[in-house]
Short mmCIF file of C-alpha atoms and ligand atoms in Angstrom, two decimals:
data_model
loop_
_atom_site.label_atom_id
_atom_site.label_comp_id
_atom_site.label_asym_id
_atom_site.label_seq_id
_atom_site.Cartn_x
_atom_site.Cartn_y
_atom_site.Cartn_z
CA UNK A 692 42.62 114.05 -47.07
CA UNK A 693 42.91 111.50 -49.59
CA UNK A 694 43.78 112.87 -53.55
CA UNK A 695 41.98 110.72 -56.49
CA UNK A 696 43.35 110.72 -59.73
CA UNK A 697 42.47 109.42 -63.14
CA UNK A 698 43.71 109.80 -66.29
CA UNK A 699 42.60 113.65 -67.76
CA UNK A 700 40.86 111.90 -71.06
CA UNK A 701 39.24 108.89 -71.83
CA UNK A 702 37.72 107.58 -74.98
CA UNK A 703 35.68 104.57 -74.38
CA UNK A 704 34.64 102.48 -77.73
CA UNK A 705 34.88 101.89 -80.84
CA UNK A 706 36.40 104.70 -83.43
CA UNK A 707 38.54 105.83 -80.93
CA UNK A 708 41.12 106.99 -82.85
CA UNK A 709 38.94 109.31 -84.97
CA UNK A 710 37.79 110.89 -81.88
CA UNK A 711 41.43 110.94 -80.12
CA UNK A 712 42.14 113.81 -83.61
CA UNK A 713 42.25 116.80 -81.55
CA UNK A 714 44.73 115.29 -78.34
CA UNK A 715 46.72 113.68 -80.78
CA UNK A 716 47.03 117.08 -82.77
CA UNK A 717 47.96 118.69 -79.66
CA UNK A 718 50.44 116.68 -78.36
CA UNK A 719 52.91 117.60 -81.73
CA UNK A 720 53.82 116.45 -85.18
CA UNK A 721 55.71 113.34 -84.42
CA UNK A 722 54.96 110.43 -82.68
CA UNK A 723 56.86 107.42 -81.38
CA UNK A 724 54.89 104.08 -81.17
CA UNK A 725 55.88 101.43 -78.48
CA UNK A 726 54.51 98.51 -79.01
CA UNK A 727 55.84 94.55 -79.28
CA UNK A 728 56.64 92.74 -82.36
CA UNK A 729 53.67 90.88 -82.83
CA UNK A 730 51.12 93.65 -82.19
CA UNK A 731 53.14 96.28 -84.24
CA UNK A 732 52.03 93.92 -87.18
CA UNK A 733 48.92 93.77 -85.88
CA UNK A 734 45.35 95.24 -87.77
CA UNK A 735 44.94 97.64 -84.71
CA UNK A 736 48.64 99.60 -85.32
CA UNK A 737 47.65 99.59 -89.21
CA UNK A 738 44.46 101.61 -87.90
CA UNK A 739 46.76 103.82 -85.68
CA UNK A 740 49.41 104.67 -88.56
CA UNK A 741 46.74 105.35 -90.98
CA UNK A 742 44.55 107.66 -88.71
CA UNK A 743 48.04 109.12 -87.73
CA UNK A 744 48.48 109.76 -91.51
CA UNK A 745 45.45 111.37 -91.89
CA UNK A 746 46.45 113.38 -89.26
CA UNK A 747 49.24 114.62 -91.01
CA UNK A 748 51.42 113.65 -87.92
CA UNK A 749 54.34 111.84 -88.65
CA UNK A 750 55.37 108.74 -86.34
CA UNK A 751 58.04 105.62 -85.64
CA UNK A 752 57.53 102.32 -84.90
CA UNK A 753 59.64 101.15 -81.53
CA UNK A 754 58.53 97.31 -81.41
CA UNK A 755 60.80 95.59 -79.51
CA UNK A 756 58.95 95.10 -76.33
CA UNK A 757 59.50 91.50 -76.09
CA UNK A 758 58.24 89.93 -72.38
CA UNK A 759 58.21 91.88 -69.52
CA UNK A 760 60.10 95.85 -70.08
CA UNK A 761 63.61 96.05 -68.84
CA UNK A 762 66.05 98.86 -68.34
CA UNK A 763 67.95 97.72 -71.60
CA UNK A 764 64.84 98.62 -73.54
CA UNK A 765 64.12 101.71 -72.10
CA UNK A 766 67.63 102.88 -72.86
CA UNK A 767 66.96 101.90 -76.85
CA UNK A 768 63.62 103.49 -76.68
CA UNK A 769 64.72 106.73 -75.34
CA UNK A 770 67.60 106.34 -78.58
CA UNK A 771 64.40 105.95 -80.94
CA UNK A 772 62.35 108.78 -79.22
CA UNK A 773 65.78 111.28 -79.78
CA UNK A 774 66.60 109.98 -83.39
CA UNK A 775 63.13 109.91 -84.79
CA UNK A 776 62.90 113.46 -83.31
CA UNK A 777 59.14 112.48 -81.49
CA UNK A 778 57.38 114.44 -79.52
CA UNK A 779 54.84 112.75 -77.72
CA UNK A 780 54.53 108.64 -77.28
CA UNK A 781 51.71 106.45 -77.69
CA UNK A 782 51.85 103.62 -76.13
CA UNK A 783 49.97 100.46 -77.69
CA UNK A 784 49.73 96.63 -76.31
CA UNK A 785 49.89 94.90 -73.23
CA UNK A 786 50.59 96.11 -70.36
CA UNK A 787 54.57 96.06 -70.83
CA UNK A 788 54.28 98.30 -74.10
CA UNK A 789 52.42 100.59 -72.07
CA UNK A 790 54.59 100.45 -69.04
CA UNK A 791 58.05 100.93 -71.33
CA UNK A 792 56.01 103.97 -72.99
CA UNK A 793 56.18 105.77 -69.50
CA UNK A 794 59.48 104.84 -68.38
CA UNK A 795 60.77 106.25 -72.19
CA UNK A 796 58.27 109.20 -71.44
CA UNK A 797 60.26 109.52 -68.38
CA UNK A 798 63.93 109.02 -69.66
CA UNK A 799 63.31 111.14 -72.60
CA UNK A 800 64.25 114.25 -70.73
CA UNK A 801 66.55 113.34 -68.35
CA UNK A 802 70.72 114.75 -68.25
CA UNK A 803 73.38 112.42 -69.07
CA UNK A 804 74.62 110.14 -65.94
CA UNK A 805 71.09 109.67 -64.83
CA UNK A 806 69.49 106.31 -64.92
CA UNK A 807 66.10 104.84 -64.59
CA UNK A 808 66.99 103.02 -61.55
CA UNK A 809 67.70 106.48 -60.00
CA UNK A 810 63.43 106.74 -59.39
CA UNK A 811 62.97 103.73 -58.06
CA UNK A 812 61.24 103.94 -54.65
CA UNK A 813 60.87 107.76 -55.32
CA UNK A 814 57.76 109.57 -56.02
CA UNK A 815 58.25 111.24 -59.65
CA UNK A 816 58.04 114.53 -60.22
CA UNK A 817 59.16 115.71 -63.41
CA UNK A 818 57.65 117.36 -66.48
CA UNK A 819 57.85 114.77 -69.72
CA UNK A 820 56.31 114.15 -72.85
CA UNK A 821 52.61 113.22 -73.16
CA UNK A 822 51.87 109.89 -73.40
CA UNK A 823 48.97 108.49 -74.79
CA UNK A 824 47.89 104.25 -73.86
CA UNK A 825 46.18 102.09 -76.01
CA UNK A 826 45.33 98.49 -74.03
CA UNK A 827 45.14 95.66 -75.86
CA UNK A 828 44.62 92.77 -73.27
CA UNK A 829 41.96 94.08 -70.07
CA UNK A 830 44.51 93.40 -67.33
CA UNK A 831 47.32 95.74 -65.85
CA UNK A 832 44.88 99.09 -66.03
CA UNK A 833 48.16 100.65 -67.00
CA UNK A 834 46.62 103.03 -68.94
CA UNK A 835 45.04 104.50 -66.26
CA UNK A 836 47.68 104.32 -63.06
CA UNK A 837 50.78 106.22 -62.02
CA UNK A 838 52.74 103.17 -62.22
CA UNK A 839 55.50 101.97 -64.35
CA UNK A 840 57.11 98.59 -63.62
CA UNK A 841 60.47 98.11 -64.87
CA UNK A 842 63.10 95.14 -64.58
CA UNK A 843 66.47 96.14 -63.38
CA UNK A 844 68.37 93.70 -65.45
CA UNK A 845 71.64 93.95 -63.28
CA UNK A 846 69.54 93.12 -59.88
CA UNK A 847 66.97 91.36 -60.85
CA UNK A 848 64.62 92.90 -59.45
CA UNK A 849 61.02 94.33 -60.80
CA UNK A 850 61.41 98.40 -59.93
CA UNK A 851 58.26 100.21 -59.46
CA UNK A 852 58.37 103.67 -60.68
CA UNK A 853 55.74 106.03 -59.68
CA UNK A 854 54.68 109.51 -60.21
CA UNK A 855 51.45 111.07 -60.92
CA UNK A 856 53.07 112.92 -64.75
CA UNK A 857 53.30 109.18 -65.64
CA UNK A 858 49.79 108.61 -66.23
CA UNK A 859 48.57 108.93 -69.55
CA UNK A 860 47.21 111.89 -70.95
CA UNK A 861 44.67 110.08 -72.95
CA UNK A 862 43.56 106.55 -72.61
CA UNK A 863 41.85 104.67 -75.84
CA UNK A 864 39.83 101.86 -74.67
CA UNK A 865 38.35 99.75 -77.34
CA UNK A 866 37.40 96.35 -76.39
CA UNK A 867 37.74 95.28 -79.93
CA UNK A 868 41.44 95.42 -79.61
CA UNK A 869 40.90 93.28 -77.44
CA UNK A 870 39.20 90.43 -78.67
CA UNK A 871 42.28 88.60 -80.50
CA UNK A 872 43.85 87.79 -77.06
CA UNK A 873 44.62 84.35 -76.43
CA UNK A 874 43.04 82.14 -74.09
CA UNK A 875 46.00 81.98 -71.61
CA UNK A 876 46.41 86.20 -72.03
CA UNK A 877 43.28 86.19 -71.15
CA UNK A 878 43.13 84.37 -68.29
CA UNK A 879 46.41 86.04 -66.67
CA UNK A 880 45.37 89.48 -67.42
CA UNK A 881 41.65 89.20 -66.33
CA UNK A 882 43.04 87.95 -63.08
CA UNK A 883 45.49 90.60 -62.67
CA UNK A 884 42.86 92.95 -63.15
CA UNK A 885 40.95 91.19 -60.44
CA UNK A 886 43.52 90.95 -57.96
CA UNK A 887 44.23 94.91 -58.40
CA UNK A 888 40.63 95.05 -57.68
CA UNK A 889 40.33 93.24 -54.55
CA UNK A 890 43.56 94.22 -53.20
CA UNK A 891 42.67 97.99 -53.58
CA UNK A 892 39.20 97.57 -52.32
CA UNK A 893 40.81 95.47 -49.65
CA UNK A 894 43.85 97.94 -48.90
CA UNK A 895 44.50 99.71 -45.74
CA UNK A 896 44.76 103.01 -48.57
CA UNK A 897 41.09 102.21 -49.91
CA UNK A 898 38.85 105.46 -49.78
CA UNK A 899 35.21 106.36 -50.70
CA UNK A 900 35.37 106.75 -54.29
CA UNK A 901 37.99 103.71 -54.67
CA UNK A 902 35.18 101.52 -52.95
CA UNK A 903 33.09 102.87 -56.07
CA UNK A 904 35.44 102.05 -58.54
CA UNK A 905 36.41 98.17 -56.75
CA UNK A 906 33.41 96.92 -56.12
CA UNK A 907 32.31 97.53 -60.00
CA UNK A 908 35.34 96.13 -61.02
CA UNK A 909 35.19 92.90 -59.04
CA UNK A 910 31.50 92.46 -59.44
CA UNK A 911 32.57 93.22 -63.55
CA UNK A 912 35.31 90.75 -63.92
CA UNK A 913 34.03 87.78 -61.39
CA UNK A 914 31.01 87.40 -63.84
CA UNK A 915 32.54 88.35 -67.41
CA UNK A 916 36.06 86.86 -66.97
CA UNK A 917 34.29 83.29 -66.90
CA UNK A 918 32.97 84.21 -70.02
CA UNK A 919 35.72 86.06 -71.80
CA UNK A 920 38.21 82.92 -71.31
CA UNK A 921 35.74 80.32 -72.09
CA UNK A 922 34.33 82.69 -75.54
CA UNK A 923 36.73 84.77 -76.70
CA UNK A 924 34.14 85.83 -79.39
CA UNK A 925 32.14 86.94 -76.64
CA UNK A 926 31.81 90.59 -77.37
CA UNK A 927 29.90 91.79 -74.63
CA UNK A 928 32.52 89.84 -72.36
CA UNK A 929 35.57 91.82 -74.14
CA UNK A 930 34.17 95.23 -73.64
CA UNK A 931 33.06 94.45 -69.57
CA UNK A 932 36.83 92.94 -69.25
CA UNK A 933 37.96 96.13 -70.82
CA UNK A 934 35.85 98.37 -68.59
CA UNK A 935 36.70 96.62 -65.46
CA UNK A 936 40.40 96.23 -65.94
CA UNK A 937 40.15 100.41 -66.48
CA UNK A 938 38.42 100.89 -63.20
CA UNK A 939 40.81 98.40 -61.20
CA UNK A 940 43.56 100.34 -62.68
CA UNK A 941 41.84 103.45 -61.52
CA UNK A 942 41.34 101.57 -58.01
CA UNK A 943 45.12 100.43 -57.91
CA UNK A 944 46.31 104.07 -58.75
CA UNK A 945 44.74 105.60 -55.92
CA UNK A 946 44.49 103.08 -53.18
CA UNK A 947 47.20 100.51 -53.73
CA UNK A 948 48.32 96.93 -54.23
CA UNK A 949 48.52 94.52 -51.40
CA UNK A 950 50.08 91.21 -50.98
CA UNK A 951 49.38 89.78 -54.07
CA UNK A 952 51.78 92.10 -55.95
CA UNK A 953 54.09 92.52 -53.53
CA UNK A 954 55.04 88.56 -53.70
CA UNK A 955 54.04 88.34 -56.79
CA UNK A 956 57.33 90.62 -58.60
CA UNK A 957 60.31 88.72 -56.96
CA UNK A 958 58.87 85.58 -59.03
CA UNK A 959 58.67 87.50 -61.91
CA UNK A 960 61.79 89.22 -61.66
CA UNK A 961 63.57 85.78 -61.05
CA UNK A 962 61.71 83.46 -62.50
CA UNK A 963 60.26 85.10 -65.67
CA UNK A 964 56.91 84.10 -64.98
CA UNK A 965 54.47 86.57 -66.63
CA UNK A 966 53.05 89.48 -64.02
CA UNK A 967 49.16 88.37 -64.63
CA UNK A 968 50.17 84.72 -64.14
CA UNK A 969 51.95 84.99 -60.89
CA UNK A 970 49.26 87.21 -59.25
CA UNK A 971 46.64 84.13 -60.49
CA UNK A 972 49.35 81.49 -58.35
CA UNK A 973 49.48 83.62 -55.29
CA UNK A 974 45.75 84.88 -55.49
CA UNK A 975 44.31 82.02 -53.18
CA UNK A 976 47.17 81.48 -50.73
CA UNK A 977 46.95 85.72 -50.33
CA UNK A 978 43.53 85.70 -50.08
CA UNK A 979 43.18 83.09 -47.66
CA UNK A 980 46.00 84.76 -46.00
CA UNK A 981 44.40 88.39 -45.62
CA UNK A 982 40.63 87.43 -44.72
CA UNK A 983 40.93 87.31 -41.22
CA UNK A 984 40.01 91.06 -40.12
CA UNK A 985 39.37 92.20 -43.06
CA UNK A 986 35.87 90.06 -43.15
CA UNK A 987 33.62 93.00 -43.85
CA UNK A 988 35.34 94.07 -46.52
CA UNK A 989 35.45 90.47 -48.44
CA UNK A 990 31.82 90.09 -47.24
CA UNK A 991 30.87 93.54 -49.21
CA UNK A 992 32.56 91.93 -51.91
CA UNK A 993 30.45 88.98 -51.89
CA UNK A 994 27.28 91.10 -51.82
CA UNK A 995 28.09 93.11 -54.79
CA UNK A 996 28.24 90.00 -56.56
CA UNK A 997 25.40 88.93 -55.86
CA UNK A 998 26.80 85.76 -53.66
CA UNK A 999 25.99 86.38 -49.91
CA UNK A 1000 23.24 88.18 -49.03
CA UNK A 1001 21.95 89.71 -45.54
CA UNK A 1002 21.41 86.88 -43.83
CA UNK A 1003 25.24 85.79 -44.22
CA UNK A 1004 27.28 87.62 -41.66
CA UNK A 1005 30.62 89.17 -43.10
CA UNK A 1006 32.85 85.67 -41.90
CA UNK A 1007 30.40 83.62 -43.93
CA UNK A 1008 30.22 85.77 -46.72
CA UNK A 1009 34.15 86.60 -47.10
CA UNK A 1010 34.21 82.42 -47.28
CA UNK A 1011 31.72 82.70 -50.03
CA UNK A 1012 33.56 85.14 -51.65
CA UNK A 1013 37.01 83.66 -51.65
CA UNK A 1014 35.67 80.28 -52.54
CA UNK A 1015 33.96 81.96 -55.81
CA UNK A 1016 37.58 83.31 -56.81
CA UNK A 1017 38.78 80.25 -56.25
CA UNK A 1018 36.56 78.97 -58.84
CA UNK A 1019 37.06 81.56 -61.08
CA UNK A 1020 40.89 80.49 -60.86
CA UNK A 1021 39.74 77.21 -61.42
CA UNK A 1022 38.15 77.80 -64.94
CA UNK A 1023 41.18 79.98 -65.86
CA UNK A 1024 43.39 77.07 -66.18
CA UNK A 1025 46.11 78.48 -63.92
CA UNK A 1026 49.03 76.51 -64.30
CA UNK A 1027 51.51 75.62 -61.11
CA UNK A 1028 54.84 76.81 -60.71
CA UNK A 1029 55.89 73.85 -61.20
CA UNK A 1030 53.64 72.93 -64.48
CA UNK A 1031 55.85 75.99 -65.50
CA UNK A 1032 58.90 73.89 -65.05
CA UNK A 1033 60.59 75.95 -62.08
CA UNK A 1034 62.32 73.38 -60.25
CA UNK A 1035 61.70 73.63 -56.28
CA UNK A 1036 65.28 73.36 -55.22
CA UNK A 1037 65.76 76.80 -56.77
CA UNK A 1038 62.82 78.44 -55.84
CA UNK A 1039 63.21 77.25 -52.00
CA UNK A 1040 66.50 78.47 -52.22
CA UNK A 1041 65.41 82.54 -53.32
CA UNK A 1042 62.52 82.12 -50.76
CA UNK A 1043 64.63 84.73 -48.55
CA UNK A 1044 65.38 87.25 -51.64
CA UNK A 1045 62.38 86.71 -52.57
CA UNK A 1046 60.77 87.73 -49.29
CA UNK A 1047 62.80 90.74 -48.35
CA UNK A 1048 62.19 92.17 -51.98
CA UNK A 1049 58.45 91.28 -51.09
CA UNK A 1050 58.65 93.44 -48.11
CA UNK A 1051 61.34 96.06 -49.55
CA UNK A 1052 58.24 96.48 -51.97
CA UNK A 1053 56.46 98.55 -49.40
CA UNK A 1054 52.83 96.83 -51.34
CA UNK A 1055 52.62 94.00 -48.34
CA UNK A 1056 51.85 96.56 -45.89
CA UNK A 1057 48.91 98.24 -47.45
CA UNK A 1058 46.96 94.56 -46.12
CA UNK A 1059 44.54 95.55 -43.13
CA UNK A 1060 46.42 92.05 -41.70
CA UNK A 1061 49.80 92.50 -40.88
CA UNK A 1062 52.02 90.71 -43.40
CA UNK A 1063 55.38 89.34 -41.22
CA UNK A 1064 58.22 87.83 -42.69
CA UNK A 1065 57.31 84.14 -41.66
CA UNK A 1066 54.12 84.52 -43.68
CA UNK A 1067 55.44 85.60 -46.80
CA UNK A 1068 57.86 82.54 -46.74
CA UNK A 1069 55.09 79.75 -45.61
CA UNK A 1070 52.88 81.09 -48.84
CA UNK A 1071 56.20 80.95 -51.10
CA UNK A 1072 56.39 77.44 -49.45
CA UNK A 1073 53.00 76.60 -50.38
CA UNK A 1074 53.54 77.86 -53.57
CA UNK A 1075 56.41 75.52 -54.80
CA UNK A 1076 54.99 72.41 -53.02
CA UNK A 1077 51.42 72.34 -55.59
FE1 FE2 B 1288 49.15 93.93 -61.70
#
């Protein structure tokens, strides 16, 4: 038996807040918004304050999402949440606004003494406010997963929290939010939502309907995300980005990560490299990595996109298929580690933490190819030496 689960309400397009009245109205009189500096002074929050106005329900700003969410800021957003008296949270940004709005979600409620890190590795139970995600890159498809990813600031290490009350209660999915995104956000969130894509359709955890939702997303992003980065003005690109990174988040919440994400934390966690950015770096070596016995899933891939046909077996086609991602990376503009000034005396030397957290992660061995110890290190090696 395999359970499915997507978020209970989604409003897809424009005038979404208009349409969101009667959740929002349910949900209580006061609000907290998490969001990051330079959204919360964004056009898109204006909208969502005034339509919150109109709604008669009162709300605080929490805007100091800066980077990636730690522990430190869930602590001060569960402080705001208490003192502004909230009831519900709305979570509006990236995916790190989003994933913060959980974890406070999730902290809200808890008894003195307890600590975030105290649900790491643990499935979630627990009954909390609602929360309500509005994306505005088309990457983590945290509005519509289980998942919150938090940085332990005393280990340094990227906790995954997970628990089916943290998915939103309402998603609002408007690719015009979208459409300010830089070039480089959109580039390493496109690609995120790509890797969650394959990897889930990929994943040893992949079922029927998850096939459904990852090959639309793949087939989505490999031909809009070319166009999205290289147009941002590209309208039609914005709103397939936005659709696909929803149903790779739907993909990721119900079959899994692989690989990708599983090496792809410990360098984030360490070396501050952005989540979407680091999945883009590891995305070939993985790839390349997981193919073997797994080529009739990559050659399905390559079929839904329209680059292998019949007469390609599944080898030929996987090929096809991971050379056309590679091309995709390729127009992204991913930088190196290196380009991003980590020095490889460092990095070589938290190959090993790097490696066990990798593996501690549990997300390696959801790949159909088993994923040893030795092979995590070589693509880390690879890695550092572009
Ligand atoms: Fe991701």
């Amino acid at each position: 038996m395999a359970e499915f689960l997507i978020p209970p309400h989604v409003i897809l397009g424009s005038n979404g807040f208009k349409e969101a009245y009667g959740y929002l109205k349910s949900y209580g009189d006061r609000a907290l918004i998490v969001t990051g500096p330079h959204v919360g002074k964004s056009p898109m929050v204006m909208a969502l304050k005034k339509a919150l106005e109109e709604f008669e329900i009162a709300y605080y700003v929490f805007d100091e999402t800066s980077g990636e969410p730690t522990d430190e800021m869930v602590v001060k957003g569960v402080e705001a949440y208490k003192k502004s008296n909230s009831r519900f949270i709305i979570g509006i940004g990236g995916g790190s606004p989003l994933d913060l709005a959980k974890a406070i979600a999730l902290m809200a409620v808890q008894k003195e003494g307890v600590g975030i890190a105290d649900f790491c590795g643990k499935e979630i139970v627990c009954d909390i406010p609602k929360i309500v995600a509005i994306p505005t890159t088309s990457g983590t498809g945290s509005e519509a997963t289980k998942f919150s990813v938090i940085t332990d600031t005393k280990k340094d290490i990227k906790m995954l929290l997970k628990g089916n009350c943290l998915i939103p209660h309402l998603a609002i999915i408007d690719y015009e939010n979208t459409m300010d995104m830089p070039k480089s956000v959109t580039a390493a969130t496109g690609l995120d939502a790509l890797t969650h894509a394959i990897e889930a359709y990929t994943s040893k955890k992949a079922t029927e309907l998850t096939d459904v939702y990852g090959l639309s997303a793949v087939k989505r992003i490999m031909k809009y995300l070319p166009k999205a980065y290289k147009n941002g003005n590209d309208g039609q690109a914005r709103k397939e980005m936005a659709i696909g990174a929803f149903e790779a988040g739907v993909c990721i919440n119900n079959s899994s990560v692989t690989i990708v994400h599983g090496m792809s934390r410990p360098i984030g966690a360490l070396f501050h490299i952005p989540h979407g950015k680091s999945n883009a770096m590891l995305l070939g070596e993985c790839l390349n990595f997981a193919l073997e016995g797994t080529y009739e899933r990559f050659g399905n891939l390559a079929r839904a996109c329209g680059l292998a046909g019949e007469k390609e077996d599944d080898k030929k086609a996987s090929e096809i298929f991971i050379k056309a991602v590679e091309e995709v990376l390729e127009i992204c503009e991913i930088p190196t580690l290196r380009q991003c000034g980590i020095e490889k005396e460092k990095f070589v030397e938290l190959i090993p933490k790097m490696t066990k957290d990798a593996l501690d992660s549990g997300s390696p061995s959801n790949t159909r190819k088993e994923v040893k110890k030795e092979d995590c290190e070589k693509i880390y090696c690879n890695l550092i030496a572009k």
